[in-house]
mmCIF file of N, CA, C and O in Angstrom:
data_model
loop_
_atom_site.group_PDB
_atom_site.id
_atom_site.type_symbol
_atom_site.label_atom_id
_atom_site.label_comp_id
_atom_site.label_asym_id
_atom_site.label_seq_id
_atom_site.Cartn_x
_atom_site.Cartn_y
_atom_site.Cartn_z
ATOM 1 N N MET A 1 31.937 90.164 58.002
ATOM 2 C CA MET A 1 33.391 90.130 58.040
ATOM 3 C C MET A 1 33.925 91.288 57.200
ATOM 4 O O MET A 1 33.615 91.408 56.034
ATOM 5 N N SER A 2 34.754 92.109 57.808
ATOM 6 C CA SER A 2 35.246 93.272 57.084
ATOM 7 C C SER A 2 36.580 93.041 56.407
ATOM 8 O O SER A 2 37.002 93.838 55.596
ATOM 9 N N GLY A 3 37.265 91.988 56.744
ATOM 10 C CA GLY A 3 38.530 91.737 56.079
ATOM 11 C C GLY A 3 39.400 90.772 56.850
ATOM 12 O O GLY A 3 39.113 90.403 57.983
ATOM 13 N N LEU A 4 40.457 90.374 56.204
ATOM 14 C CA LEU A 4 41.412 89.464 56.810
ATOM 15 C C LEU A 4 42.514 90.279 57.462
ATOM 16 O O LEU A 4 42.965 91.282 56.909
ATOM 17 N N ILE A 5 42.946 89.841 58.642
ATOM 18 C CA ILE A 5 43.957 90.623 59.353
ATOM 19 C C ILE A 5 45.311 89.943 59.456
ATOM 20 O O ILE A 5 46.277 90.566 59.850
ATOM 21 N N GLY A 6 45.385 88.673 59.138
ATOM 22 C CA GLY A 6 46.674 87.996 59.239
ATOM 23 C C GLY A 6 46.583 86.554 58.819
ATOM 24 O O GLY A 6 45.515 86.044 58.483
ATOM 25 N N TRP A 7 47.730 85.906 58.847
ATOM 26 C CA TRP A 7 47.785 84.502 58.464
ATOM 27 C C TRP A 7 48.931 83.831 59.208
ATOM 28 O O TRP A 7 49.819 84.496 59.748
ATOM 29 N N ASN A 8 48.906 82.508 59.217
ATOM 30 C CA ASN A 8 50.025 81.697 59.675
ATOM 31 C C ASN A 8 49.863 80.292 59.097
ATOM 32 O O ASN A 8 48.880 80.005 58.428
ATOM 33 N N TYR A 9 50.854 79.482 59.330
ATOM 34 C CA TYR A 9 50.753 78.080 58.919
ATOM 35 C C TYR A 9 50.086 77.303 60.037
ATOM 36 O O TYR A 9 50.399 77.480 61.212
ATOM 37 N N ARG A 10 49.154 76.422 59.660
ATOM 38 C CA ARG A 10 48.485 75.544 60.617
ATOM 39 C C ARG A 10 48.338 74.170 59.995
ATOM 40 O O ARG A 10 48.359 74.005 58.772
ATOM 41 N N VAL A 11 48.176 73.188 60.866
ATOM 42 C CA VAL A 11 47.877 71.834 60.417
ATOM 43 C C VAL A 11 46.362 71.711 60.305
ATOM 44 O O VAL A 11 45.633 72.075 61.236
ATOM 45 N N LEU A 12 45.902 71.234 59.154
ATOM 46 C CA LEU A 12 44.486 71.016 58.908
ATOM 47 C C LEU A 12 44.216 69.526 58.783
ATOM 48 O O LEU A 12 44.987 68.792 58.162
ATOM 49 N N LYS A 13 43.103 69.103 59.366
ATOM 50 C CA LYS A 13 42.659 67.719 59.236
ATOM 51 C C LYS A 13 41.467 67.694 58.292
ATOM 52 O O LYS A 13 40.477 68.387 58.498
ATOM 53 N N HIS A 14 41.577 66.872 57.274
ATOM 54 C CA HIS A 14 40.502 66.663 56.299
ATOM 55 C C HIS A 14 39.967 65.254 56.485
ATOM 56 O O HIS A 14 40.744 64.304 56.572
ATOM 57 N N GLY A 15 38.647 65.096 56.508
ATOM 58 C CA GLY A 15 38.043 63.769 56.572
ATOM 59 C C GLY A 15 38.093 63.161 57.956
ATOM 60 O O GLY A 15 38.543 63.771 58.921
ATOM 61 N N GLU A 16 37.601 61.918 58.025
ATOM 62 C CA GLU A 16 37.512 61.181 59.287
ATOM 63 C C GLU A 16 37.998 59.750 59.110
ATOM 64 O O GLU A 16 38.012 59.222 57.997
ATOM 65 N N GLY A 17 38.354 59.143 60.190
ATOM 66 C CA GLY A 17 38.713 57.728 60.209
ATOM 67 C C GLY A 17 39.835 57.390 59.250
ATOM 68 O O GLY A 17 40.825 58.111 59.154
ATOM 69 N N ASN A 18 39.646 56.291 58.504
ATOM 70 C CA ASN A 18 40.668 55.829 57.560
ATOM 71 C C ASN A 18 40.851 56.777 56.377
ATOM 72 O O ASN A 18 41.835 56.669 55.650
ATOM 73 N N ASN A 19 39.882 57.668 56.159
ATOM 74 C CA ASN A 19 39.973 58.618 55.052
ATOM 75 C C ASN A 19 40.597 59.949 55.458
ATOM 76 O O ASN A 19 40.715 60.842 54.631
ATOM 77 N N ALA A 20 40.965 60.088 56.716
ATOM 78 C CA ALA A 20 41.528 61.356 57.202
ATOM 79 C C ALA A 20 42.945 61.555 56.676
ATOM 80 O O ALA A 20 43.705 60.598 56.500
ATOM 81 N N TYR A 21 43.255 62.814 56.403
ATOM 82 C CA TYR A 21 44.635 63.183 56.091
ATOM 83 C C TYR A 21 44.888 64.578 56.625
ATOM 84 O O TYR A 21 43.970 65.337 56.899
ATOM 85 N N PHE A 22 46.157 64.909 56.785
ATOM 86 C CA PHE A 22 46.567 66.175 57.365
ATOM 87 C C PHE A 22 47.451 66.919 56.374
ATOM 88 O O PHE A 22 48.199 66.298 55.621
ATOM 89 N N GLU A 23 47.355 68.230 56.410
ATOM 90 C CA GLU A 23 48.237 69.043 55.577
ATOM 91 C C GLU A 23 48.588 70.328 56.312
ATOM 92 O O GLU A 23 47.851 70.780 57.188
ATOM 93 N N VAL A 24 49.722 70.901 55.960
ATOM 94 C CA VAL A 24 50.109 72.218 56.451
ATOM 95 C C VAL A 24 49.634 73.229 55.416
ATOM 96 O O VAL A 24 49.930 73.087 54.229
ATOM 97 N N SER A 25 48.875 74.219 55.879
ATOM 98 C CA SER A 25 48.321 75.225 54.970
ATOM 99 C C SER A 25 48.482 76.621 55.549
ATOM 100 O O SER A 25 48.562 76.793 56.765
ATOM 101 N N GLU A 26 48.471 77.598 54.655
ATOM 102 C CA GLU A 26 48.353 78.985 55.082
ATOM 103 C C GLU A 26 46.907 79.189 55.501
ATOM 104 O O GLU A 26 45.984 78.909 54.732
ATOM 105 N N VAL A 27 46.700 79.660 56.726
ATOM 106 C CA VAL A 27 45.358 79.916 57.254
ATOM 107 C C VAL A 27 45.228 81.413 57.500
ATOM 108 O O VAL A 27 46.137 82.042 58.050
ATOM 109 N N TYR A 28 44.095 81.964 57.104
ATOM 110 C CA TYR A 28 43.836 83.403 57.223
ATOM 111 C C TYR A 28 42.779 83.657 58.285
ATOM 112 O O TYR A 28 41.856 82.862 58.450
ATOM 113 N N TYR A 29 42.937 84.779 59.002
ATOM 114 C CA TYR A 29 42.113 85.105 60.161
ATOM 115 C C TYR A 29 41.363 86.411 59.953
ATOM 116 O O TYR A 29 41.866 87.336 59.306
ATOM 117 N N ASP A 30 40.177 86.478 60.589
ATOM 118 C CA ASP A 30 39.380 87.705 60.534
ATOM 119 C C ASP A 30 39.758 88.632 61.694
ATOM 120 O O ASP A 30 40.675 88.335 62.470
ATOM 121 N N GLU A 31 39.018 89.737 61.807
ATOM 122 C CA GLU A 31 39.326 90.742 62.837
ATOM 123 C C GLU A 31 39.113 90.218 64.254
ATOM 124 O O GLU A 31 39.599 90.806 65.220
ATOM 125 N N ASN A 32 38.420 89.088 64.409
ATOM 126 C CA ASN A 32 38.236 88.454 65.719
ATOM 127 C C ASN A 32 39.251 87.339 65.962
ATOM 128 O O ASN A 32 39.094 86.553 66.889
ATOM 129 N N ASN A 33 40.242 87.262 65.095
ATOM 130 C CA ASN A 33 41.292 86.244 65.159
ATOM 131 C C ASN A 33 40.737 84.827 65.006
ATOM 132 O O ASN A 33 41.290 83.874 65.540
ATOM 133 N N GLU A 34 39.635 84.707 64.272
ATOM 134 C CA GLU A 34 39.048 83.405 63.970
ATOM 135 C C GLU A 34 39.541 82.940 62.598
ATOM 136 O O GLU A 34 39.582 83.736 61.657
ATOM 137 N N PRO A 35 39.919 81.672 62.470
ATOM 138 C CA PRO A 35 40.343 81.171 61.158
ATOM 139 C C PRO A 35 39.154 81.119 60.201
ATOM 140 O O PRO A 35 38.121 80.546 60.530
ATOM 141 N N VAL A 36 39.308 81.757 59.039
ATOM 142 C CA VAL A 36 38.176 81.853 58.112
ATOM 143 C C VAL A 36 38.456 81.301 56.724
ATOM 144 O O VAL A 36 37.517 81.011 55.981
ATOM 145 N N SER A 37 39.712 81.135 56.358
ATOM 146 C CA SER A 37 40.001 80.580 55.033
ATOM 147 C C SER A 37 41.408 80.001 55.020
ATOM 148 O O SER A 37 42.209 80.248 55.914
ATOM 149 N N TRP A 38 41.685 79.234 53.974
ATOM 150 C CA TRP A 38 42.991 78.610 53.833
ATOM 151 C C TRP A 38 43.291 78.391 52.365
ATOM 152 O O TRP A 38 42.416 78.443 51.521
ATOM 153 N N ILE A 39 44.575 78.151 52.096
ATOM 154 C CA ILE A 39 45.008 77.825 50.736
ATOM 155 C C ILE A 39 45.270 76.325 50.699
ATOM 156 O O ILE A 39 46.123 75.816 51.426
ATOM 157 N N GLU A 40 44.517 75.649 49.878
ATOM 158 C CA GLU A 40 44.622 74.199 49.800
ATOM 159 C C GLU A 40 45.568 73.789 48.675
ATOM 160 O O GLU A 40 45.536 74.348 47.589
ATOM 161 N N GLY A 41 46.407 72.810 48.987
ATOM 162 C CA GLY A 41 47.251 72.214 47.965
ATOM 163 C C GLY A 41 48.515 72.989 47.612
ATOM 164 O O GLY A 41 49.237 72.575 46.716
ATOM 165 N N LYS A 42 48.800 74.076 48.299
ATOM 166 C CA LYS A 42 50.021 74.834 48.029
ATOM 167 C C LYS A 42 51.168 74.215 48.823
ATOM 168 O O LYS A 42 51.060 74.026 50.024
ATOM 169 N N ASN A 43 52.240 73.896 48.159
ATOM 170 C CA ASN A 43 53.400 73.319 48.816
ATOM 171 C C ASN A 43 54.230 74.442 49.438
ATOM 172 O O ASN A 43 54.869 75.212 48.720
ATOM 173 N N PRO A 44 54.274 74.544 50.779
ATOM 174 C CA PRO A 44 55.004 75.644 51.409
ATOM 175 C C PRO A 44 56.517 75.550 51.227
ATOM 176 O O PRO A 44 57.230 76.520 51.472
ATOM 177 N N PHE A 45 57.003 74.401 50.777
ATOM 178 C CA PHE A 45 58.444 74.241 50.611
ATOM 179 C C PHE A 45 58.950 74.705 49.256
ATOM 180 O O PHE A 45 60.144 74.640 48.980
ATOM 181 N N VAL A 46 58.083 75.172 48.390
ATOM 182 C CA VAL A 46 58.513 75.756 47.122
ATOM 183 C C VAL A 46 58.783 77.230 47.398
ATOM 184 O O VAL A 46 57.865 78.014 47.619
ATOM 185 N N GLN A 47 60.053 77.588 47.438
ATOM 186 C CA GLN A 47 60.476 78.941 47.801
ATOM 187 C C GLN A 47 61.554 79.420 46.831
ATOM 188 O O GLN A 47 62.074 78.655 46.020
ATOM 189 N N ASP A 48 61.897 80.707 46.942
ATOM 190 C CA ASP A 48 62.894 81.306 46.040
ATOM 191 C C ASP A 48 64.331 81.021 46.440
ATOM 192 O O ASP A 48 65.235 81.208 45.631
ATOM 193 N N SER A 49 64.539 80.597 47.682
ATOM 194 C CA SER A 49 65.902 80.331 48.135
ATOM 195 C C SER A 49 65.875 79.355 49.308
ATOM 196 O O SER A 49 64.830 79.136 49.929
ATOM 197 N N VAL A 50 67.029 78.807 49.613
ATOM 198 C CA VAL A 50 67.151 77.917 50.766
ATOM 199 C C VAL A 50 66.863 78.699 52.043
ATOM 200 O O VAL A 50 66.211 78.194 52.960
ATOM 201 N N GLU A 51 67.305 79.943 52.104
ATOM 202 C CA GLU A 51 67.055 80.774 53.279
ATOM 203 C C GLU A 51 65.555 80.985 53.497
ATOM 204 O O GLU A 51 65.065 80.922 54.628
ATOM 205 N N ASP A 52 64.825 81.234 52.411
ATOM 206 C CA ASP A 52 63.375 81.386 52.519
ATOM 207 C C ASP A 52 62.743 80.083 53.013
ATOM 208 O O ASP A 52 61.818 80.094 53.828
ATOM 209 N N MET A 53 63.251 78.962 52.513
ATOM 210 C CA MET A 53 62.740 77.675 52.933
ATOM 211 C C MET A 53 63.004 77.448 54.427
ATOM 212 O O MET A 53 62.122 76.963 55.158
ATOM 213 N N GLU A 54 64.181 77.819 54.901
ATOM 214 C CA GLU A 54 64.498 77.698 56.324
ATOM 215 C C GLU A 54 63.543 78.542 57.161
ATOM 216 O O GLU A 54 63.079 78.101 58.221
ATOM 217 N N HIS A 55 63.232 79.744 56.686
ATOM 218 C CA HIS A 55 62.293 80.614 57.396
ATOM 219 C C HIS A 55 60.899 79.985 57.449
ATOM 220 O O HIS A 55 60.240 79.983 58.495
ATOM 221 N N VAL A 56 60.454 79.424 56.347
ATOM 222 C CA VAL A 56 59.148 78.768 56.292
ATOM 223 C C VAL A 56 59.113 77.583 57.256
ATOM 224 O O VAL A 56 58.107 77.363 57.939
ATOM 225 N N ILE A 57 60.184 76.839 57.347
ATOM 226 C CA ILE A 57 60.237 75.702 58.270
ATOM 227 C C ILE A 57 60.028 76.180 59.703
ATOM 228 O O ILE A 57 59.291 75.550 60.479
ATOM 229 N N GLU A 58 60.638 77.297 60.074
ATOM 230 C CA GLU A 58 60.435 77.847 61.419
ATOM 231 C C GLU A 58 58.980 78.258 61.633
ATOM 232 O O GLU A 58 58.408 78.020 62.706
ATOM 233 N N LEU A 59 58.357 78.864 60.621
ATOM 234 C CA LEU A 59 56.949 79.248 60.729
ATOM 235 C C LEU A 59 56.044 78.020 60.845
ATOM 236 O O LEU A 59 55.063 78.022 61.598
ATOM 237 N N ILE A 60 56.378 76.972 60.121
ATOM 238 C CA ILE A 60 55.603 75.728 60.194
ATOM 239 C C ILE A 60 55.748 75.100 61.579
ATOM 240 O O ILE A 60 54.768 74.602 62.148
ATOM 241 N N LYS A 61 56.947 75.153 62.151
ATOM 242 C CA LYS A 61 57.143 74.634 63.506
ATOM 243 C C LYS A 61 56.216 75.345 64.493
ATOM 244 O O LYS A 61 55.656 74.704 65.389
ATOM 245 N N LEU A 62 56.051 76.649 64.333
ATOM 246 C CA LEU A 62 55.115 77.386 65.193
ATOM 247 C C LEU A 62 53.691 76.864 65.000
ATOM 248 O O LEU A 62 52.945 76.707 65.965
ATOM 249 N N GLY A 63 53.324 76.603 63.753
ATOM 250 C CA GLY A 63 51.995 76.076 63.465
ATOM 251 C C GLY A 63 51.766 74.696 64.059
ATOM 252 O O GLY A 63 50.652 74.369 64.477
ATOM 253 N N LEU A 64 52.822 73.894 64.112
ATOM 254 C CA LEU A 64 52.712 72.555 64.688
ATOM 255 C C LEU A 64 52.465 72.602 66.192
ATOM 256 O O LEU A 64 51.973 71.637 66.770
ATOM 257 N N SER A 65 52.774 73.728 66.822
ATOM 258 C CA SER A 65 52.562 73.858 68.272
ATOM 259 C C SER A 65 51.134 74.278 68.610
ATOM 260 O O SER A 65 50.767 74.323 69.779
ATOM 261 N N LYS A 66 50.321 74.561 67.611
ATOM 262 C CA LYS A 66 48.935 74.991 67.815
ATOM 263 C C LYS A 66 47.983 73.820 67.564
ATOM 264 O O LYS A 66 48.347 72.854 66.893
ATOM 265 N N PRO A 67 46.760 73.901 68.101
ATOM 266 C CA PRO A 67 45.790 72.818 67.852
ATOM 267 C C PRO A 67 45.514 72.638 66.357
ATOM 268 O O PRO A 67 45.543 73.599 65.583
ATOM 269 N N VAL A 68 45.254 71.401 65.981
ATOM 270 C CA VAL A 68 44.887 71.078 64.601
ATOM 271 C C VAL A 68 43.512 71.668 64.314
ATOM 272 O O VAL A 68 42.603 71.587 65.141
ATOM 273 N N LEU A 69 43.368 72.280 63.138
ATOM 274 C CA LEU A 69 42.076 72.791 62.692
ATOM 275 C C LEU A 69 41.407 71.730 61.830
ATOM 276 O O LEU A 69 42.047 71.121 60.969
ATOM 277 N N LYS A 70 40.114 71.512 62.068
ATOM 278 C CA LYS A 70 39.374 70.527 61.308
ATOM 279 C C LYS A 70 38.614 71.219 60.182
ATOM 280 O O LYS A 70 37.948 72.231 60.401
ATOM 281 N N VAL A 71 38.741 70.681 58.975
ATOM 282 C CA VAL A 71 38.014 71.200 57.818
ATOM 283 C C VAL A 71 36.668 70.504 57.751
ATOM 284 O O VAL A 71 36.592 69.270 57.681
ATOM 285 N N VAL A 72 35.597 71.308 57.807
ATOM 286 C CA VAL A 72 34.234 70.795 57.689
ATOM 287 C C VAL A 72 33.551 71.616 56.596
ATOM 288 O O VAL A 72 33.228 72.788 56.797
ATOM 289 N N GLY A 73 33.419 71.017 55.433
ATOM 290 C CA GLY A 73 32.880 71.755 54.282
ATOM 291 C C GLY A 73 33.833 72.880 53.902
ATOM 292 O O GLY A 73 34.999 72.625 53.611
ATOM 293 N N ASP A 74 33.345 74.111 53.960
ATOM 294 C CA ASP A 74 34.202 75.254 53.657
ATOM 295 C C ASP A 74 34.545 76.043 54.920
ATOM 296 O O ASP A 74 34.903 77.201 54.863
ATOM 297 N N LYS A 75 34.439 75.373 56.077
ATOM 298 C CA LYS A 75 34.714 76.017 57.365
ATOM 299 C C LYS A 75 35.896 75.353 58.050
ATOM 300 O O LYS A 75 36.186 74.181 57.847
ATOM 301 N N LEU A 76 36.560 76.134 58.902
ATOM 302 C CA LEU A 76 37.626 75.615 59.759
ATOM 303 C C LEU A 76 37.120 75.621 61.193
ATOM 304 O O LEU A 76 36.642 76.637 61.687
ATOM 305 N N ILE A 77 37.221 74.482 61.852
ATOM 306 C CA ILE A 77 36.789 74.336 63.239
ATOM 307 C C ILE A 77 38.030 74.316 64.113
ATOM 308 O O ILE A 77 38.902 73.455 63.963
ATOM 309 N N ASP A 78 38.105 75.277 65.030
ATOM 310 C CA ASP A 78 39.241 75.398 65.940
ATOM 311 C C ASP A 78 38.852 74.763 67.257
ATOM 312 O O ASP A 78 37.945 75.218 67.934
ATOM 313 N N ASN A 79 39.546 73.688 67.613
ATOM 314 C CA ASN A 79 39.251 72.989 68.877
ATOM 315 C C ASN A 79 40.151 73.514 69.980
ATOM 316 O O ASN A 79 40.914 72.772 70.584
ATOM 317 N N LYS A 80 40.050 74.813 70.256
ATOM 318 C CA LYS A 80 40.902 75.458 71.284
ATOM 319 C C LYS A 80 40.686 74.819 72.635
ATOM 320 O O LYS A 80 39.627 74.482 73.020
#
């Protein structure tokens, strides 16, 4: 992997069954547009202004339209 080329907000699924939970995270992609890393536990709604928060909400809405990524260990599984 030579580097990260971009990011967006995605929904991540952690765990299975009754222990499963979902979070919105910043997900980073490699040069093949494969999800390779994420920021865990960062609250995307902490912003410098209401306008910034409104912009983040729009970006999160885009992420909600994409398939959920499953967290398996330190990997993200894309069920395209």
